[in-house]
Short mmCIF file of C-alpha atoms (C1' of nucleotides) in Angstrom, two decimals:
data_model
loop_
_atom_site.label_atom_id
_atom_site.label_comp_id
_atom_site.label_asym_id
_atom_site.label_seq_id
_atom_site.Cartn_x
_atom_site.Cartn_y
_atom_site.Cartn_z
CA MET A 36 88.97 89.69 80.54
CA LYS A 37 87.89 93.79 80.74
CA LYS A 38 84.83 92.92 83.29
CA GLU A 39 86.85 90.45 85.07
CA THR A 40 89.66 93.26 86.42
CA ILE A 41 86.54 95.39 86.69
CA LYS A 42 84.35 93.27 88.52
CA ALA A 43 87.42 92.37 91.06
CA SER A 44 87.77 96.34 91.69
CA PRO A 45 86.54 97.46 95.07
CA LEU A 46 85.73 100.68 93.04
CA PHE A 47 83.19 99.27 91.26
CA GLU A 48 81.36 97.62 94.03
CA ASN A 49 77.71 97.03 94.32
CA LEU A 50 77.00 97.66 90.81
CA SER A 51 74.48 96.46 87.71
CA GLU A 52 75.04 94.14 85.16
CA GLN A 53 74.53 97.41 83.18
CA ASP A 54 76.95 99.33 84.76
CA TYR A 55 79.69 96.58 84.40
CA ALA A 56 79.04 96.45 80.49
CA ASN A 57 79.00 100.03 80.29
CA LEU A 58 82.27 100.35 82.05
CA ALA A 59 83.79 97.68 80.23
CA ALA A 60 83.05 99.53 76.97
CA ILE A 61 84.60 102.71 77.85
CA ALA A 62 87.72 100.89 79.00
CA HIS A 63 90.76 100.29 77.12
CA ILE A 64 93.72 98.02 77.65
CA LYS A 65 96.98 99.25 78.42
CA SER A 66 100.11 97.12 78.89
CA TYR A 67 103.56 98.25 80.36
CA LYS A 68 106.87 96.44 81.00
CA ARG A 69 109.20 96.97 84.13
CA GLY A 70 110.18 100.58 84.86
CA GLU A 71 108.18 101.70 81.92
CA MET A 72 106.53 105.16 82.91
CA ILE A 73 102.69 105.26 82.85
CA PHE A 74 102.56 109.11 83.18
CA ALA A 75 104.46 111.89 84.67
CA GLU A 76 103.63 114.75 87.57
CA GLY A 77 102.42 117.84 85.55
CA ASP A 78 100.90 115.78 82.11
CA GLU A 79 97.78 116.30 81.19
CA GLY A 80 95.50 113.97 82.98
CA THR A 81 92.65 112.58 80.33
CA GLY A 82 91.72 109.22 82.27
CA PHE A 83 92.39 107.28 84.90
CA TYR A 84 93.60 103.79 85.80
CA ILE A 85 92.74 100.40 87.42
CA VAL A 86 95.52 97.89 87.65
CA GLY A 87 94.75 94.43 86.19
CA GLN A 88 97.96 92.70 86.80
CA GLY A 89 101.42 94.21 88.10
CA LYS A 90 102.65 96.75 90.36
CA VAL A 91 102.51 100.45 90.01
CA LYS A 92 104.67 102.96 91.84
CA ILE A 93 103.16 106.23 92.23
CA PHE A 94 105.88 109.10 93.75
CA LYS A 95 107.02 112.37 93.95
CA LEU A 96 110.47 113.29 92.51
CA SER A 97 112.66 116.00 93.60
CA PRO A 98 115.43 118.07 91.65
CA GLU A 99 117.89 115.97 92.93
CA GLY A 100 116.65 112.94 91.82
CA LYS A 101 115.50 111.63 95.25
CA GLU A 102 112.06 109.83 95.24
CA GLN A 103 109.27 110.06 97.70
CA ILE A 104 106.83 106.94 97.07
CA LEU A 105 103.10 107.71 97.75
CA HIS A 106 101.59 104.41 97.01
CA ILE A 107 102.14 101.17 95.58
CA PHE A 108 99.20 99.40 93.88
CA SER A 109 98.39 96.25 93.37
CA ALA A 110 95.30 94.47 91.30
CA GLY A 111 92.16 96.01 90.93
CA GLU A 112 93.42 99.19 92.68
CA PRO A 113 92.80 102.43 90.54
CA PHE A 114 95.29 105.57 90.11
CA GLY A 115 95.28 108.63 88.93
CA GLU A 116 91.71 109.78 89.57
CA VAL A 117 92.77 113.20 90.40
CA PRO A 118 92.76 115.32 87.10
CA VAL A 119 89.60 113.45 86.19
CA PHE A 120 87.70 115.44 88.87
CA SER A 121 89.74 118.79 89.37
CA GLY A 122 90.49 119.20 85.70
CA HIS A 123 94.33 119.48 85.80
CA CYS A 124 97.71 117.39 85.38
CA TYR A 125 99.03 114.39 87.35
CA PRO A 126 100.22 115.43 90.54
CA ALA A 127 103.24 112.87 90.34
CA TYR A 128 104.71 110.14 88.49
CA ALA A 129 103.85 106.60 87.91
CA GLU A 130 105.95 103.27 86.68
CA ALA A 131 105.05 100.04 86.55
CA LEU A 132 107.04 98.10 88.80
CA ALA A 133 106.49 94.67 86.83
CA LYS A 134 105.39 93.60 83.44
CA ALA A 135 102.04 95.30 84.59
CA GLU A 136 98.41 95.19 82.09
CA MET A 137 96.36 98.00 82.72
CA LEU A 138 92.30 99.46 82.39
CA TYR A 139 92.13 103.10 81.13
CA PHE A 140 89.13 104.75 81.58
CA PRO A 141 89.17 108.32 79.75
CA ARG A 142 87.54 111.24 81.66
CA ALA A 143 84.68 112.65 79.79
CA GLU A 144 83.43 108.95 79.29
CA PHE A 145 83.66 108.03 82.99
CA ILE A 146 81.90 111.50 83.65
CA SER A 147 78.64 110.61 81.97
CA LEU A 148 78.42 107.69 83.55
CA ILE A 149 78.60 108.45 86.95
CA LYS A 150 76.23 111.15 85.94
CA ASN A 151 73.54 108.51 85.37
CA GLU A 152 74.54 106.25 88.27
CA PRO A 153 75.08 107.23 91.83
CA SER A 154 76.36 104.56 93.35
CA LEU A 155 79.51 104.74 91.46
CA ALA A 156 79.84 108.44 92.89
CA LEU A 157 79.75 107.42 95.86
CA ASN A 158 82.21 104.60 95.70
CA MET A 159 84.66 107.02 93.92
CA LEU A 160 83.80 109.34 96.85
CA SER A 161 84.55 106.12 99.09
CA VAL A 162 87.72 105.61 97.61
CA LEU A 163 89.18 109.15 97.49
CA SER A 164 88.12 109.58 101.26
CA LEU A 165 90.32 106.43 101.80
CA ARG A 166 93.53 107.93 99.97
CA LEU A 167 92.94 111.10 101.92
CA LYS A 168 93.06 109.04 105.28
CA ARG A 169 96.08 107.35 103.80
CA PHE A 170 97.99 110.72 102.94
CA THR A 171 97.04 112.02 106.41
CA GLY A 172 99.00 109.05 107.75
CA LEU A 173 101.72 109.53 105.81
CA ILE A 174 102.21 113.21 106.34
CA GLU A 175 101.92 112.05 110.11
CA ASN A 176 104.61 109.49 109.96
CA LEU A 177 106.78 112.13 108.02
CA SER A 178 106.55 114.99 109.64
CA LEU A 179 105.77 113.81 113.26
CA LYS A 180 108.01 110.22 113.89
CA GLU A 181 111.49 109.84 112.95
CA VAL A 182 112.38 106.89 110.53
CA PRO A 183 112.81 104.35 113.53
CA GLY A 184 108.99 105.20 114.24
CA ARG A 185 107.99 105.35 110.47
CA LEU A 186 109.70 101.84 109.87
CA ALA A 187 107.88 100.37 113.02
CA ALA A 188 105.07 101.32 111.71
CA TYR A 189 105.20 100.19 108.18
CA LEU A 190 106.03 96.74 110.47
CA LEU A 191 103.45 96.35 112.11
CA TYR A 192 100.89 97.76 109.44
CA VAL A 193 102.41 94.82 107.00
CA SER A 194 102.01 92.15 110.07
CA THR A 195 98.39 93.24 110.67
CA ALA A 196 97.61 92.82 107.19
CA ASN A 197 98.90 89.52 107.36
CA ASN A 198 96.45 88.84 110.41
CA ASP A 199 98.83 89.74 113.00
CA THR A 200 101.63 87.06 112.21
CA ASP A 201 105.13 87.93 113.65
CA ASP A 202 106.51 87.34 110.47
CA VAL A 203 107.19 90.07 108.37
CA VAL A 204 107.60 89.20 104.41
CA LEU A 205 109.11 92.97 102.64
CA ASP A 206 107.45 92.32 98.96
CA ILE A 207 109.76 95.31 97.74
CA SER A 208 113.47 95.90 97.76
CA LYS A 209 114.83 97.66 100.51
CA GLY A 210 115.64 101.04 98.62
CA GLN A 211 112.09 101.03 97.61
CA LEU A 212 110.94 100.79 101.76
CA ALA A 213 113.04 103.48 102.11
CA SER A 214 111.68 105.57 99.61
CA ILE A 215 108.76 104.97 101.24
CA LEU A 216 109.51 105.98 104.78
CA GLY A 217 111.20 108.91 103.42
CA THR A 218 114.57 108.18 104.17
CA ILE A 219 117.70 106.42 101.93
CA PRO A 220 119.01 103.00 101.63
CA GLU A 221 121.67 103.89 104.30
CA THR A 222 119.56 104.77 106.83
CA LEU A 223 117.15 102.22 106.69
CA SER A 224 120.02 99.53 106.64
CA ARG A 225 121.67 101.09 109.46
CA ILE A 226 118.27 101.34 111.73
CA LEU A 227 117.73 97.49 110.71
CA THR A 228 120.25 96.05 112.19
CA ARG A 229 120.09 98.66 114.89
CA MET A 230 116.82 96.88 115.75
CA THR A 231 118.14 93.87 115.46
CA LYS A 232 120.94 94.78 117.90
CA GLU A 233 118.55 95.82 120.62
CA GLY A 234 116.54 92.59 120.04
CA ILE A 235 113.04 93.89 118.17
CA ILE A 236 113.63 92.70 114.95
CA GLU A 237 115.34 88.98 113.47
CA ASN A 238 116.55 88.87 109.93
CA GLU A 239 114.99 85.53 108.85
CA GLY A 240 116.32 85.69 105.51
CA LYS A 241 116.80 88.24 102.29
CA ARG A 242 113.04 89.49 102.70
CA LEU A 243 112.00 87.50 105.82
CA TYR A 244 111.91 89.29 109.16
CA HIS A 245 110.59 88.27 112.83
CA ILE A 246 109.13 90.59 115.26
CA THR A 247 110.66 89.90 118.61
CA ASN A 248 109.47 92.82 120.69
CA ARG A 249 106.34 93.70 119.24
CA ASP A 250 105.32 95.70 122.14
CA TYR A 251 108.47 98.11 121.55
CA LEU A 252 107.44 98.74 117.83
CA MET B 232 72.10 133.12 106.63
CA LYS B 233 72.15 129.42 105.76
CA LYS B 234 71.88 129.73 102.01
CA GLU B 235 74.07 132.68 102.18
CA THR B 236 77.13 130.49 103.49
CA ILE B 237 76.01 127.69 100.98
CA LYS B 238 75.41 129.48 97.77
CA ALA B 239 79.27 131.35 99.03
CA SER B 240 80.77 128.06 99.20
CA PRO B 241 82.57 126.32 96.25
CA LEU B 242 81.88 123.28 97.05
CA PHE B 243 78.17 124.12 95.86
CA GLU B 244 78.77 125.90 92.73
CA ASN B 245 76.18 125.10 89.79
CA LEU B 246 73.71 123.92 91.75
CA SER B 247 69.85 124.57 91.18
CA GLU B 248 67.33 126.71 93.82
CA GLN B 249 65.86 123.91 94.85
CA ASP B 250 69.25 121.84 95.51
CA TYR B 251 70.22 125.25 97.79
CA ALA B 252 66.92 124.65 99.65
CA ASN B 253 67.23 121.19 100.54
CA LEU B 254 70.81 122.06 101.59
CA ALA B 255 69.61 124.80 103.81
CA ALA B 256 67.10 122.25 105.13
CA ILE B 257 69.60 119.46 106.42
CA ALA B 258 72.43 122.29 107.73
CA HIS B 259 72.56 122.89 111.33
CA ILE B 260 74.37 126.16 112.47
CA LYS B 261 77.41 125.05 115.42
CA SER B 262 79.31 128.09 116.64
CA TYR B 263 82.68 127.54 118.37
CA LYS B 264 84.76 130.10 120.37
CA ARG B 265 89.01 130.57 119.61
CA GLY B 266 90.54 127.44 120.60
CA GLU B 267 87.72 125.29 120.74
CA MET B 268 87.84 121.54 119.76
CA ILE B 269 85.47 121.22 116.85
CA PHE B 270 86.46 117.36 116.69
CA ALA B 271 89.29 114.99 117.35
CA GLU B 272 91.17 112.55 115.66
CA GLY B 273 89.38 108.98 116.30
CA ASP B 274 85.60 110.79 116.60
CA GLU B 275 83.04 108.92 115.03
CA GLY B 276 82.25 111.45 112.11
CA THR B 277 78.77 111.84 111.18
CA GLY B 278 78.68 114.65 109.57
CA PHE B 279 81.02 117.65 107.66
CA TYR B 280 81.18 121.04 108.06
CA ILE B 281 81.62 124.43 105.98
CA VAL B 282 83.11 126.87 107.50
CA GLY B 283 80.62 130.46 107.62
CA GLN B 284 82.95 132.71 109.52
CA GLY B 285 86.25 132.04 111.05
CA LYS B 286 89.20 129.90 110.79
CA VAL B 287 89.53 126.37 111.06
CA LYS B 288 92.88 124.41 111.78
CA ILE B 289 93.03 120.97 111.17
CA PHE B 290 96.08 118.98 112.30
CA LYS B 291 97.72 115.80 113.48
CA LEU B 292 99.10 115.50 116.83
CA SER B 293 102.18 113.42 117.97
CA PRO B 294 102.57 111.28 121.39
CA GLU B 295 104.83 114.45 121.94
CA GLY B 296 102.80 116.94 121.63
CA LYS B 297 103.87 118.30 118.47
CA GLU B 298 101.15 119.44 116.04
CA GLN B 299 101.71 119.29 112.21
CA ILE B 300 98.77 121.39 110.37
CA LEU B 301 97.13 119.55 106.99
CA HIS B 302 94.71 122.70 106.64
CA ILE B 303 93.87 125.51 107.61
CA PHE B 304 90.28 126.65 106.17
CA SER B 305 88.19 130.03 105.74
CA ALA B 306 85.03 131.01 105.00
CA GLY B 307 83.13 128.51 102.20
CA GLU B 308 85.51 126.06 102.80
CA PRO B 309 84.40 122.16 103.66
CA PHE B 310 86.44 120.42 106.09
CA GLY B 311 85.83 116.66 107.64
CA GLU B 312 84.18 115.05 104.63
CA VAL B 313 86.44 111.83 104.79
CA PRO B 314 84.31 109.68 107.77
CA VAL B 315 81.18 110.62 105.47
CA PHE B 316 82.24 108.68 102.23
CA SER B 317 84.53 105.97 104.19
CA GLY B 318 82.38 105.64 107.20
CA HIS B 319 84.77 106.00 109.74
CA CYS B 320 86.46 108.04 112.31
CA TYR B 321 87.96 111.83 111.86
CA PRO B 322 91.48 111.10 110.68
CA ALA B 323 92.61 114.60 112.47
CA TYR B 324 92.14 117.38 114.97
CA ALA B 325 89.42 120.15 114.23
CA GLU B 326 90.15 123.45 116.40
CA ALA B 327 88.60 127.06 116.07
CA LEU B 328 91.31 129.42 115.68
CA ALA B 329 89.10 132.20 116.00
CA LYS B 330 84.87 132.68 117.14
CA ALA B 331 83.58 130.63 114.38
CA GLU B 332 80.42 129.59 113.18
CA MET B 333 80.06 126.70 110.63
CA LEU B 334 77.30 124.77 109.02
CA TYR B 335 76.93 121.11 109.78
CA PHE B 336 75.89 118.67 107.00
CA PRO B 337 74.79 115.10 108.87
CA ARG B 338 75.85 112.28 106.51
CA ALA B 339 72.80 110.36 105.74
CA GLU B 340 71.01 113.63 104.86
CA PHE B 341 73.72 114.47 102.70
CA ILE B 342 74.23 111.49 100.93
CA SER B 343 70.36 111.32 99.98
CA LEU B 344 70.86 114.51 98.43
CA ILE B 345 74.10 113.21 96.39
CA LYS B 346 71.94 110.71 95.15
CA ASN B 347 69.64 112.65 93.40
CA GLU B 348 72.03 115.18 92.38
CA PRO B 349 74.97 114.03 89.91
CA SER B 350 76.05 117.68 90.04
CA LEU B 351 76.69 117.81 93.87
CA ALA B 352 78.66 114.25 93.84
CA LEU B 353 80.99 115.94 91.19
CA ASN B 354 81.32 119.24 92.96
CA MET B 355 82.24 116.63 96.03
CA LEU B 356 84.80 114.73 93.68
CA SER B 357 86.46 117.70 92.51
CA VAL B 358 86.90 119.11 96.33
CA LEU B 359 88.52 115.69 97.60
CA SER B 360 90.68 115.34 94.22
CA LEU B 361 92.18 119.20 94.91
CA ARG B 362 92.86 118.39 98.88
CA LEU B 363 94.44 115.11 97.33
CA LYS B 364 96.79 117.13 95.15
CA ARG B 365 97.46 119.70 98.18
CA PHE B 366 98.42 116.69 100.28
CA THR B 367 101.09 115.15 97.50
CA GLY B 368 102.34 118.42 97.65
CA LEU B 369 102.96 118.68 101.51
CA ILE B 370 104.29 115.46 101.57
CA GLU B 371 106.98 116.79 98.41
CA ASN B 372 107.67 119.23 100.99
CA LEU B 373 107.71 117.38 104.20
CA SER B 374 109.83 114.32 102.57
CA LEU B 375 112.08 116.28 99.01
CA LYS B 376 112.66 119.70 101.10
CA GLU B 377 114.67 121.26 103.82
CA VAL B 378 113.06 123.40 105.73
CA PRO B 379 114.44 126.79 103.92
CA GLY B 380 112.89 125.32 100.80
CA ARG B 381 109.66 124.53 102.73
CA LEU B 382 109.19 128.04 103.56
CA ALA B 383 110.50 129.48 100.15
CA ALA B 384 107.36 127.50 98.61
CA TYR B 385 105.43 128.87 101.13
CA LEU B 386 106.42 132.43 100.61
CA LEU B 387 106.11 131.95 96.45
CA TYR B 388 102.86 130.49 97.47
CA VAL B 389 101.51 133.44 99.42
CA SER B 390 102.56 135.86 96.98
CA THR B 391 101.33 134.25 93.65
CA ALA B 392 97.90 134.13 95.73
CA ASN B 393 97.68 137.73 96.33
CA ASN B 394 98.57 138.63 92.41
CA ASP B 395 102.75 138.15 92.54
CA THR B 396 103.26 140.93 94.61
CA ASP B 397 106.45 140.76 96.52
CA ASP B 398 104.93 141.82 99.81
CA VAL B 399 103.42 138.70 101.66
CA VAL B 400 101.48 139.16 104.98
CA LEU B 401 101.57 136.55 107.33
CA ASP B 402 97.66 136.10 109.00
CA ILE B 403 98.92 133.84 111.38
CA SER B 404 101.24 133.30 114.05
CA LYS B 405 105.15 132.29 113.51
CA GLY B 406 104.35 129.41 115.90
CA GLN B 407 101.11 128.38 113.34
CA LEU B 408 103.36 129.20 110.39
CA ALA B 409 106.39 126.46 111.75
CA SER B 410 103.58 123.92 112.08
CA ILE B 411 102.58 124.03 108.83
CA LEU B 412 106.12 123.48 107.55
CA GLY B 413 106.80 121.00 109.56
CA THR B 414 109.03 122.29 112.17
CA ILE B 415 109.87 124.13 115.50
CA PRO B 416 109.25 127.79 115.94
CA GLU B 417 113.21 127.96 116.83
CA THR B 418 113.93 126.71 113.55
CA LEU B 419 111.85 129.08 111.60
CA SER B 420 112.88 132.47 113.22
CA ARG B 421 116.72 130.94 112.65
CA ILE B 422 116.10 130.82 108.91
CA LEU B 423 113.87 133.99 108.31
CA THR B 424 117.04 135.67 110.09
CA ARG B 425 119.53 133.87 108.01
CA MET B 426 117.40 134.65 104.81
CA THR B 427 117.22 138.07 105.52
CA LYS B 428 121.08 138.33 106.25
CA GLU B 429 121.62 136.87 102.74
CA GLY B 430 119.58 139.50 101.07
CA ILE B 431 116.50 137.20 99.81
CA ILE B 432 113.70 138.79 102.18
CA GLU B 433 113.43 142.15 104.35
CA ASN B 434 111.11 142.39 107.36
CA GLU B 435 108.67 145.13 107.03
CA GLY B 436 106.84 144.94 110.01
CA LYS B 437 105.53 142.52 112.47
CA ARG B 438 104.33 139.92 110.06
CA LEU B 439 104.88 141.62 106.73
CA TYR B 440 108.12 140.21 104.49
CA HIS B 441 109.33 142.17 101.30
CA ILE B 442 110.64 139.24 98.78
CA THR B 443 113.78 140.88 97.66
CA ASN B 444 115.39 137.87 95.71
CA ARG B 445 112.63 136.22 93.92
CA ASP B 446 114.81 134.08 92.05
CA TYR B 447 116.67 132.23 94.92
CA LEU B 448 113.36 131.23 96.49
"C1'" DC C 188 133.19 84.63 84.29
"C1'" DG C 189 133.03 89.06 84.85
"C1'" DT C 190 129.59 92.85 85.43
"C1'" DG C 191 126.52 95.43 88.02
"C1'" DC C 192 123.14 96.07 91.12
"C1'" DG C 193 121.31 95.91 95.73
"C1'" DC C 194 122.80 96.62 100.27
"C1'" DT C 195 126.01 97.49 104.39
"C1'" DT C 196 129.37 100.25 106.83
"C1'" DG C 197 132.28 103.52 107.98
"C1'" DA C 198 134.10 108.42 108.68
"C1'" DC C 199 132.16 113.11 108.31
"C1'" DT C 200 129.28 116.71 107.22
"C1'" DT C 201 124.65 118.90 107.87
"C1'" DT C 202 120.55 119.82 109.42
"C1'" DT C 203 117.45 120.11 113.05
"C1'" DT C 204 115.98 119.61 117.58
"C1'" DT C 205 116.53 120.22 122.27
"C1'" DC C 206 117.45 123.11 126.67
"C1'" DA C 207 117.57 127.47 128.76
"C1'" DA C 208 117.23 132.19 129.07
"C1'" DT C 209 115.47 136.08 127.75
"C1'" DA C 210 113.31 140.08 124.94
"C1'" DA C 211 109.29 141.77 123.22
"C1'" DA C 212 104.06 141.73 122.74
"C1'" DG C 213 99.18 141.37 123.81
"C1'" DG C 214 95.54 141.34 126.98
"C1'" DT C 215 93.21 141.58 131.65
"C1'" DG C 216 92.33 143.42 135.91
"C1'" DG C 217 93.01 147.29 138.77
"C1'" DC D 127 96.25 153.87 131.74
"C1'" DC D 128 99.40 151.13 133.66
"C1'" DA D 129 101.00 146.96 136.23
"C1'" DC D 130 101.24 142.29 135.69
"C1'" DC D 131 100.96 137.88 133.64
"C1'" DT D 132 100.91 135.06 129.67
"C1'" DT D 133 101.68 133.51 125.02
"C1'" DT D 134 104.84 134.86 121.46
"C1'" DA D 135 109.09 135.56 119.30
"C1'" DT D 136 114.57 135.04 119.44
"C1'" DT D 137 118.96 133.56 120.31
"C1'" DG D 138 123.03 130.33 122.22
"C1'" DA D 139 124.77 126.36 123.15
"C1'" DA D 140 124.75 121.48 122.77
"C1'" DA D 141 123.20 117.17 121.06
"C1'" DA D 142 120.89 113.99 118.19
"C1'" DA D 143 118.99 112.64 113.68
"C1'" DA D 144 120.07 111.87 109.21
"C1'" DG D 145 122.34 112.73 105.08
"C1'" DT D 146 126.69 112.64 101.95
"C1'" DC D 147 130.72 110.43 100.33
"C1'" DA D 148 133.50 106.51 99.41
"C1'" DA D 149 134.45 101.45 99.69
"C1'" DG D 150 133.85 96.88 100.11
"C1'" DC D 151 130.77 92.43 99.44
"C1'" DG D 152 127.75 89.07 97.64
"C1'" DC D 153 124.42 87.87 94.68
"C1'" DA D 154 122.25 87.20 90.13
"C1'" DC D 155 122.30 87.56 85.38
"C1'" DG D 156 123.59 87.99 80.82
#
DNA sequence: CGTGCGCTTGACTTTTTTCAATAAAGGTGG
DNA sequence: CCACCTTTATTGAAAAAAGTCAAGCGCACG
């Protein structure tokens, strides 16, 4: 069970059987139920996680309670690595969005493995680089685009992830989507209806939209 | 000359003399004048840089020409590492803010070094983790705080970087500061005068401010 | 069958940007 | 050293974008 999750993760691509065994040996299984907090911003980080099943939301919280989602991770994706290498606290909150099962890798053991297996280090470097790249995209959106532009980018992103179909399925609630886009549900709702009136998108069901005017987005 | 720069960088801490020699052997010296572009977003990345002298601005650009600064790097700091490990393009622009001298490390050679020196990999992981952490802070500011709050955070950051003195020296222009804070010079100017009127800060010279009411920030 | 939560809509306020004009500062060449 | 020109900073008035508060609807779930 541990090994399947490990082998399914991009982080552990191209490793030897021995490496998989070593990783499995240091991994702990942890389970969380919907809404349960995995770690809080500022908690001391003694290891990182890989999602086995379920979904995990990584987010920042303002003093007034507004949240900004940084990522939503699904099966195979690692999270919480920052404090493993920078030696400090988690920089954001993590919460299970659904009943979830995780593999937990303690810091010290994992670092020992890395020291003997450069491929593992390179994989991890690749994961962090990709994440950095995603963050620059998020920063660009937040800073340089208004909410309609961010929504457009998101719709196109989901569409291309689904082989460029014009039907977009939102697998999260609109409230969560608002938080991903850095806004509030009311604003998102207004923009969705405005785009519909302008013939850019069509609502085809609860969480299903159809892109009518792709060029505009 | 190469070796001094290499030894002065946090990225290359705790390495052997042999490692320093290897690094120096693959490093190229590159010079840029003020305002010169080092790389553009989307350029293919075949290596990364370390600042020897001068300052480098890393930023995103909107189609309308507004810019968001992601970082300003000074001597010893590495930049442009993302495509080295994720194998693609630079995710942002880099421009010299002043006459600058850089060390350039080509991708393939650097990766070979990493494979034989786990400490180097761990150092790089640490650098990327720290950067990730900074980005989460930037995202939090942009998304969760209004401009006055971002300015306050910036002032406090500069202040603590200078041993918690109440005098803050801005070593960049206000236009650049506005771009760091994700706003425009006009807005920054207004907020600065408002904070002065409210007795939170005092202007003590061109680029010198004094924090009067630290608690408010 | 009621309660609650997610979503939408309206009216209003706040924040920020835009546009335009002006002032001050910095560097260059005569 | 000064005149000139470019860049940087400030200020005002108006517009636009997004957020707050409040109310109402509908659907799911107990």
